[in-house]
Amino acid sequence: MNQIHSHSQDLQATLNAIAEQLQALAADHQDNPQQLLAILRTLEKTHQEIRDRWFQHALPDNRQDFYTLLQDIEANGGWPYIERMRLQALLARLENNPLDPD
């Protein structure tokens, strides 16, 4: 049990380090929407690849294990989802803050 807990802590430490790197990368490009969009697209693509390549294949094949997974999902923040900015929200922002004509 301690080994599982240790692996979980190692994984969380690695994920935290990756998250910090992503935050720093985004901060470095905070004034460039094209670069930030590239970062978001990469995150979304990575999310899809992990889900389709590994996660779906790792799903439990019996009810007890599946129920345990569902309990974990519910207890630890729900289903991972990457929300896309709606085009209407983007257009509304432009209406409220029109670009200065040069």
Short mmCIF file of C-alpha atoms in Angstrom, two decimals:
data_model
loop_
_atom_site.label_atom_id
_atom_site.label_comp_id
_atom_site.label_asym_id
_atom_site.label_seq_id
_atom_site.Cartn_x
_atom_site.Cartn_y
_atom_site.Cartn_z
CA MET A 1 0.00 0.00 0.00
CA ASN A 2 2.87 2.38 0.79
CA GLN A 3 4.34 1.75 -2.66
CA ILE A 4 1.04 2.74 -4.32
CA HIS A 5 0.89 5.88 -2.19
CA SER A 6 4.51 6.68 -3.07
CA HIS A 7 3.81 6.26 -6.80
CA SER A 8 0.75 8.48 -6.44
CA GLN A 9 2.86 11.17 -4.74
CA ASP A 10 5.53 10.89 -7.44
CA LEU A 11 2.92 11.22 -10.15
CA GLN A 12 1.37 14.26 -8.46
CA ALA A 13 4.79 15.90 -8.09
CA THR A 14 5.49 15.31 -11.79
CA LEU A 15 2.08 16.68 -12.78
CA ASN A 16 2.61 19.75 -10.59
CA ALA A 17 5.98 20.39 -12.25
CA ILE A 18 4.42 20.09 -15.72
CA ALA A 19 1.59 22.44 -14.71
CA GLU A 20 4.12 25.00 -13.46
CA GLN A 21 6.03 24.77 -16.75
CA LEU A 22 2.81 25.30 -18.71
CA GLN A 23 1.91 28.30 -16.57
CA ALA A 24 5.38 29.79 -17.15
CA LEU A 25 5.10 29.14 -20.89
CA ALA A 26 1.70 30.84 -21.00
CA ALA A 27 3.04 33.78 -18.97
CA ASP A 28 5.95 34.14 -21.42
CA HIS A 29 3.43 34.51 -24.26
CA GLN A 30 0.68 36.35 -22.39
CA ASP A 31 0.43 39.12 -24.98
CA ASN A 32 0.32 36.81 -28.00
CA PRO A 33 -3.09 35.20 -28.55
CA GLN A 34 -1.81 33.02 -31.40
CA GLN A 35 0.88 31.50 -29.17
CA LEU A 36 -1.58 31.00 -26.31
CA LEU A 37 -4.00 29.36 -28.73
CA ALA A 38 -1.21 27.01 -29.85
CA ILE A 39 -0.65 26.03 -26.20
CA LEU A 40 -4.38 25.41 -25.69
CA ARG A 41 -4.59 23.34 -28.88
CA THR A 42 -1.65 21.22 -27.76
CA LEU A 43 -3.28 20.64 -24.37
CA GLU A 44 -6.54 19.63 -26.01
CA LYS A 45 -4.78 17.29 -28.45
CA THR A 46 -2.81 15.71 -25.61
CA HIS A 47 -6.00 15.26 -23.60
CA GLN A 48 -7.66 13.49 -26.54
CA GLU A 49 -4.64 11.26 -27.19
CA ILE A 50 -4.38 10.15 -23.56
CA ARG A 51 -8.12 9.49 -23.42
CA ASP A 52 -8.26 7.56 -26.70
CA ARG A 53 -4.92 5.75 -26.61
CA TRP A 54 -4.56 4.76 -22.95
CA PHE A 55 -7.47 5.71 -20.72
CA GLN A 56 -10.22 3.90 -22.64
CA HIS A 57 -8.13 0.74 -22.79
CA ALA A 58 -7.41 0.95 -19.06
CA LEU A 59 -11.07 1.10 -18.04
CA PRO A 60 -12.12 -1.74 -15.72
CA ASP A 61 -13.92 -4.72 -17.17
CA ASN A 62 -15.91 -5.68 -14.07
CA ARG A 63 -18.60 -3.87 -12.13
CA GLN A 64 -16.78 -3.65 -8.81
CA ASP A 65 -13.67 -2.03 -10.27
CA PHE A 66 -15.78 0.24 -12.48
CA TYR A 67 -17.81 1.34 -9.45
CA THR A 68 -14.57 2.07 -7.58
CA LEU A 69 -13.39 4.21 -10.52
CA LEU A 70 -16.69 6.11 -10.57
CA GLN A 71 -16.40 6.75 -6.83
CA ASP A 72 -12.88 8.11 -7.37
CA ILE A 73 -14.07 10.36 -10.19
CA GLU A 74 -16.86 11.73 -8.02
CA ALA A 75 -14.66 12.18 -4.93
CA ASN A 76 -11.73 13.82 -6.73
CA GLY A 77 -13.20 16.51 -8.92
CA GLY A 78 -15.33 14.88 -11.56
CA TRP A 79 -14.62 14.02 -15.16
CA PRO A 80 -11.70 15.83 -16.82
CA TYR A 81 -12.97 18.20 -19.47
CA ILE A 82 -11.31 20.86 -21.56
CA GLU A 83 -13.85 23.56 -22.29
CA ARG A 84 -13.57 25.53 -25.48
CA MET A 85 -14.23 29.23 -25.51
CA ARG A 86 -17.49 29.83 -27.30
CA LEU A 87 -17.34 31.95 -30.41
CA GLN A 88 -20.25 34.04 -29.11
CA ALA A 89 -18.27 34.90 -25.96
CA LEU A 90 -15.32 35.94 -28.11
CA LEU A 91 -17.52 38.14 -30.29
CA ALA A 92 -19.19 39.69 -27.24
CA ARG A 93 -15.77 40.56 -25.87
CA LEU A 94 -14.88 42.28 -29.14
CA GLU A 95 -18.16 44.22 -29.06
CA ASN A 96 -17.41 45.45 -25.54
CA ASN A 97 -13.76 46.26 -26.35
CA PRO A 98 -13.56 47.22 -30.00
CA LEU A 99 -10.12 47.12 -31.55
CA ASP A 100 -8.57 50.49 -32.30
CA PRO A 101 -8.40 51.06 -36.05
CA ASP A 102 -4.85 51.81 -37.11
#
